[in-house]
Amino acid sequence: MRILPGGARLAHMASSLAPATAGVGLGSLAALHLVWAFGWRFPARSRAELAEAVVGAPDMPSAAACVAVAAALGSAGAIAAGAGGVSPQARSARTLIGAGLVARGVLGAPAPGDTFRRWDARLYRPACLLLGAASLLSARRGIDVRK
């Protein structure tokens, strides 16, 4: 085991936790979108309230759209967590995932509803920045899941 100075130790710990952070975070979001596809309305009291909070519209997207988003998030989570190992393609995919999430975090998402904008500022954008940074760190680090 190497002994690292304080700042290097923190950077090493962050890069070690990055794949798990990105994988668990994106995987959790995939699961949430999947249960929304089947009618669960957490964290709202009604489907209309949920739609306003998560898409800024009066109606939720279709179940198929929720399943598609869940599949994309689940795939991104698996890749960010280490699927594909250290291949250049896997590292490029992690970089693209991270860059997309960081862009979403910085730029936000246009939506007409005040409720969505409030949730976006307080939760969605910071979560995108965190998961994007974790994905970028995992791309930089390189993950060999065969070990």
XYZ file of C-alpha atoms in Angstrom:
147
model
C 0.000 0.000 0.000
C 1.333 3.412 -0.970
C 1.368 6.289 1.469
C 0.236 9.472 -0.244
C 0.346 13.080 0.959
C -3.001 14.606 2.054
C -4.153 16.147 -1.256
C -3.007 13.181 -3.312
C -4.749 10.822 -0.892
C -8.013 12.713 -1.320
C -7.664 12.733 -5.120
C -6.898 9.006 -5.116
C -9.921 8.299 -2.911
C -12.190 10.403 -5.151
C -11.012 8.634 -8.304
C -11.412 5.257 -6.595
C -15.003 6.036 -5.582
C -15.945 7.655 -8.905
C -16.969 4.508 -10.818
C -19.193 3.285 -7.978
C -20.672 6.749 -7.466
C -21.543 7.114 -11.146
C -22.791 3.544 -11.459
C -24.983 3.606 -8.350
C -26.279 7.105 -9.065
C -27.182 6.453 -12.679
C -28.512 2.996 -11.835
C -30.762 4.465 -9.145
C -32.094 7.034 -11.585
C -32.745 4.231 -14.080
C -34.745 2.335 -11.459
C -36.740 5.454 -10.619
C -37.632 6.030 -14.283
C -38.614 2.387 -14.599
C -41.043 2.524 -11.676
C -42.484 5.772 -13.066
C -43.191 3.836 -16.271
C -45.396 1.502 -14.225
C -47.323 4.303 -12.558
C -45.473 4.963 -9.317
C -45.649 8.677 -8.536
C -42.853 9.181 -5.964
C -42.011 11.861 -4.815
C -45.355 13.475 -5.700
C -48.918 12.915 -4.527
C -50.369 12.641 -8.051
C -49.224 11.937 -11.618
C -49.921 15.570 -12.561
C -47.776 16.820 -9.680
C -45.024 14.375 -10.655
C -45.172 15.509 -14.293
C -44.817 19.153 -13.253
C -41.821 18.308 -11.044
C -39.911 16.047 -13.430
C -40.759 17.328 -16.923
C -42.410 20.704 -16.316
C -45.578 19.640 -18.138
C -49.115 18.701 -17.098
C -48.737 15.054 -18.203
C -46.069 12.421 -17.684
C -44.294 11.032 -20.732
C -45.484 7.635 -21.955
C -44.454 4.433 -20.232
C -42.337 3.587 -23.292
C -40.481 6.891 -23.005
C -39.821 6.270 -19.299
C -38.530 2.764 -20.080
C -36.269 4.159 -22.824
C -34.801 6.734 -20.424
C -34.366 4.006 -17.795
C -32.501 1.841 -20.318
C -30.234 4.724 -21.323
C -29.492 5.624 -17.691
C -28.889 1.985 -16.769
C -26.517 1.513 -19.693
C -24.677 4.728 -18.859
C -24.401 3.613 -15.243
C -22.969 0.231 -16.203
C -20.409 1.827 -18.516
C -19.443 4.475 -15.959
C -19.079 1.760 -13.308
C -16.628 -0.192 -15.437
C -18.397 -2.183 -18.130
C -16.023 -2.363 -21.059
C -12.940 -2.302 -18.856
C -10.050 -0.104 -19.949
C -10.626 -0.254 -23.697
C -10.348 3.048 -25.542
C -14.001 2.741 -26.577
C -15.173 2.295 -22.968
C -13.078 5.235 -21.783
C -14.443 7.365 -24.642
C -17.982 6.346 -23.722
C -17.349 7.346 -20.075
C -15.995 10.674 -21.266
C -19.086 11.280 -23.420
C -21.403 10.306 -20.562
C -19.566 12.618 -18.192
C -19.455 15.507 -20.661
C -23.174 15.158 -21.379
C -24.050 15.148 -17.688
C -21.803 18.122 -16.948
C -23.332 20.031 -19.865
C -26.824 19.240 -18.539
C -25.728 20.400 -15.089
C -24.275 23.668 -16.358
C -26.913 24.530 -18.946
C -30.002 23.176 -17.226
C -33.043 22.107 -19.190
C -35.716 24.351 -20.620
C -39.108 23.780 -19.028
C -42.139 25.987 -18.664
C -43.038 25.070 -15.081
C -41.872 26.837 -11.942
C -41.908 23.566 -10.004
C -39.541 21.953 -12.503
C -37.216 24.958 -12.493
C -37.058 24.867 -8.687
C -36.271 21.112 -8.641
C -33.810 21.584 -11.495
C -31.854 24.248 -9.622
C -31.878 22.433 -6.279
C -31.493 18.790 -7.273
C -31.303 17.834 -10.959
C -28.472 20.138 -12.029
C -26.250 19.441 -8.988
C -26.863 15.701 -9.408
C -25.871 15.934 -13.079
C -22.680 17.781 -12.132
C -21.785 15.187 -9.488
C -22.528 12.193 -11.726
C -20.796 13.853 -14.675
C -17.670 14.517 -12.632
C -17.711 10.925 -11.366
C -18.051 9.616 -14.941
C -15.200 11.815 -16.134
C -13.001 10.680 -13.251
C -13.751 7.051 -14.039
C -12.843 7.675 -17.690
C -9.576 9.311 -16.674
C -8.703 6.612 -14.184
C -9.387 3.599 -16.353
C -11.144 0.635 -14.796
C -10.132 -2.938 -15.224
C -13.074 -5.010 -13.998
C -11.205 -8.252 -14.737
C -8.980 -7.844 -11.665
